[in-house]
Amino acid sequence: MTTAARAAALSARAAQPQADAIALENRHGAHNYHPLPVVLTRGKGVYLFDEDGRRYLDMMSAYSAVSFGHSHPELVAALTDQAGKLAITSRAFHTDRLGPFLELLCRMTGMDRALPMNSGAEAVETAIKAARKWAYKVKGVPEGQAHIIAAQGNFAGRTTTIVGFSTEAQYRDGFGPFAPGFSTVPFGDADALEAAITPNTAAFIVEPIQGEAGIVVPPAGYLKKVREICTKHNVLMICDEVQTGLGRTGRILACDHEGIRPDGLTLGKALGGGLLPVSAFLAREDVMAQFTPGDHGSTFGGNPLSAAVGEAALKLLEREQLARRAHDQGEYLMAQLGKLHHPAITDIRGKGLLVGVEIDPKFASARAVCEGLMAEGILSKDTHGTVVRFAPPLVIEREQIDFAVAAVQRVLKALESKAKVRETETV
Ligand SMILES: *Cc1c(COP(=O)(O)O)cnc(C)c1O
């Protein structure tokens, strides 16, 4: 290539940087996601920046993983300090970081013990193994018969066992055969749970608010009733708080809203401070006691880098009272969205800063709303076609919420005229 040709190619490339990055991803990656057409290069607090330096308000927080905002200086310092000292050892040895992390995690959640993993799915897999072994060794369920109940609409990750109890056709399609030993009951229906329990039931696994199902909040008192039923039938209550945990819904755990303590708990997402994948399964003493050396593990689980970042994230959560903040800002966000009184909004629901806005599909798809928001400098993602998710970093300010709500109003207005055009076209 001549110098001139190269310069021309380079300048064409500079003019098309986003298209290039997207094209490369499309050409070489698996197409298991359908991202919005934006290429992000930087994040700071509640903001993300694309290749052209354009700023976006992050109203999604990587599915609630970035509760503290992007690149929080204190967490970045914890990460880089620890990375320079000792990052990965495996659990073949002790490190000075794991104990303090687990101690704080147990204290803040009120659980007896914690087992660190990396992804949320791994934490849920750990919960399943613990529940089954507890059923055989403590409850006396005959070998191979342990039964676990999940809620319809659940989302617990993407492993083959986990998608096996999903009720979402696409998550399962083509991935069977699935592990036996699971059944599902309607979410929010405590009587259905009680009816489904058999002498072989080891556990009921449930999200206090279903995130991926579209921010589905169960009736008040549901978790309390589930707690009573599980205790009565000697069934473990396992709460999957990978998404709802660590302040997101306005309390440290979403379970705290109903004053209940589960027997098993999964955490992930925000536990890594928005910097690393860090997850954990937590449980009461006799459940965690089922794990003996060699039963279960993970090369990276509990590594000193993750432990240092996880501990720093928990300290920040506590010191900055981010749960309280999520509560206050969440109330404000929902109130402001409610004030729009737009006919296309058929429901606004959630707790704390986990909010779902249901869009009437006759008006527009949630995806179209998200694309409109992107043009307005707001990033969010639709879930289940009709719900726009608003789950910003917990450090978001009121003025930023105002900016987002005003953008929602403008986007709905713009879509209104499109909807009208469509109407006249079809007439
Ligand atoms: C995201 C999520 C998971 C899975 O977490 P990964 O880190 O993606 O494996 C599990 N449970 C719930 C409730 C989640 O929202």
PDB file of C-alpha atoms in Angstrom, residues 2 34 46 49 52 55 76 78 82 88 93 99 140 160 174 182 186 188 218 220 224 242 265 345 403 412:
ATOM      1  CA  THR A   2       1.354   3.478  -0.866  1.00  0.00           C
ATOM      2  CA  HIS A  34     -27.624  -8.096  20.381  1.00  0.00           C
ATOM      3  CA  VAL A  46     -22.380   7.189  36.334  1.00  0.00           C
ATOM      4  CA  PHE A  49     -17.976   7.424  26.914  1.00  0.00           C
ATOM      5  CA  ASP A  52     -15.928   9.795  19.786  1.00  0.00           C
ATOM      6  CA  ARG A  55     -21.002  10.897  27.037  1.00  0.00           C
ATOM      7  CA  VAL A  76      -9.422   0.903  41.514  1.00  0.00           C
ATOM      8  CA  ALA A  78      -7.731  -1.627  46.013  1.00  0.00           C
ATOM      9  CA  GLN A  82      -3.429  -5.849  45.376  1.00  0.00           C
ATOM     10  CA  ILE A  88      -3.884 -15.309  42.183  1.00  0.00           C
ATOM     11  CA  PHE A  93      -2.819 -21.946  50.067  1.00  0.00           C
ATOM     12  CA  GLY A  99     -10.478 -14.186  55.748  1.00  0.00           C
ATOM     13  CA  GLY A 140     -32.435 -37.946  55.054  1.00  0.00           C
ATOM     14  CA  THR A 160     -26.794 -26.333  31.489  1.00  0.00           C
ATOM     15  CA  GLY A 174     -31.342 -26.761  21.804  1.00  0.00           C
ATOM     16  CA  PHE A 182     -36.143 -29.579  39.451  1.00  0.00           C
ATOM     17  CA  PRO A 186     -45.540 -19.565  39.924  1.00  0.00           C
ATOM     18  CA  GLY A 188     -45.322 -14.821  44.121  1.00  0.00           C
ATOM     19  CA  PRO A 218     -43.911 -10.294  44.286  1.00  0.00           C
ATOM     20  CA  ALA A 220     -45.904  -7.960  49.927  1.00  0.00           C
ATOM     21  CA  LYS A 224     -42.161 -14.044  54.777  1.00  0.00           C
ATOM     22  CA  VAL A 242     -27.026 -11.893  42.618  1.00  0.00           C
ATOM     23  CA  LEU A 265     -27.908 -16.855  49.676  1.00  0.00           C
ATOM     24  CA  ILE A 345     -46.171   3.505  30.028  1.00  0.00           C
ATOM     25  CA  PHE A 403     -31.924  14.301  32.937  1.00  0.00           C
ATOM     26  CA  LEU A 412     -41.767   8.792  24.004  1.00  0.00           C
TER      27      LEU A 412
END
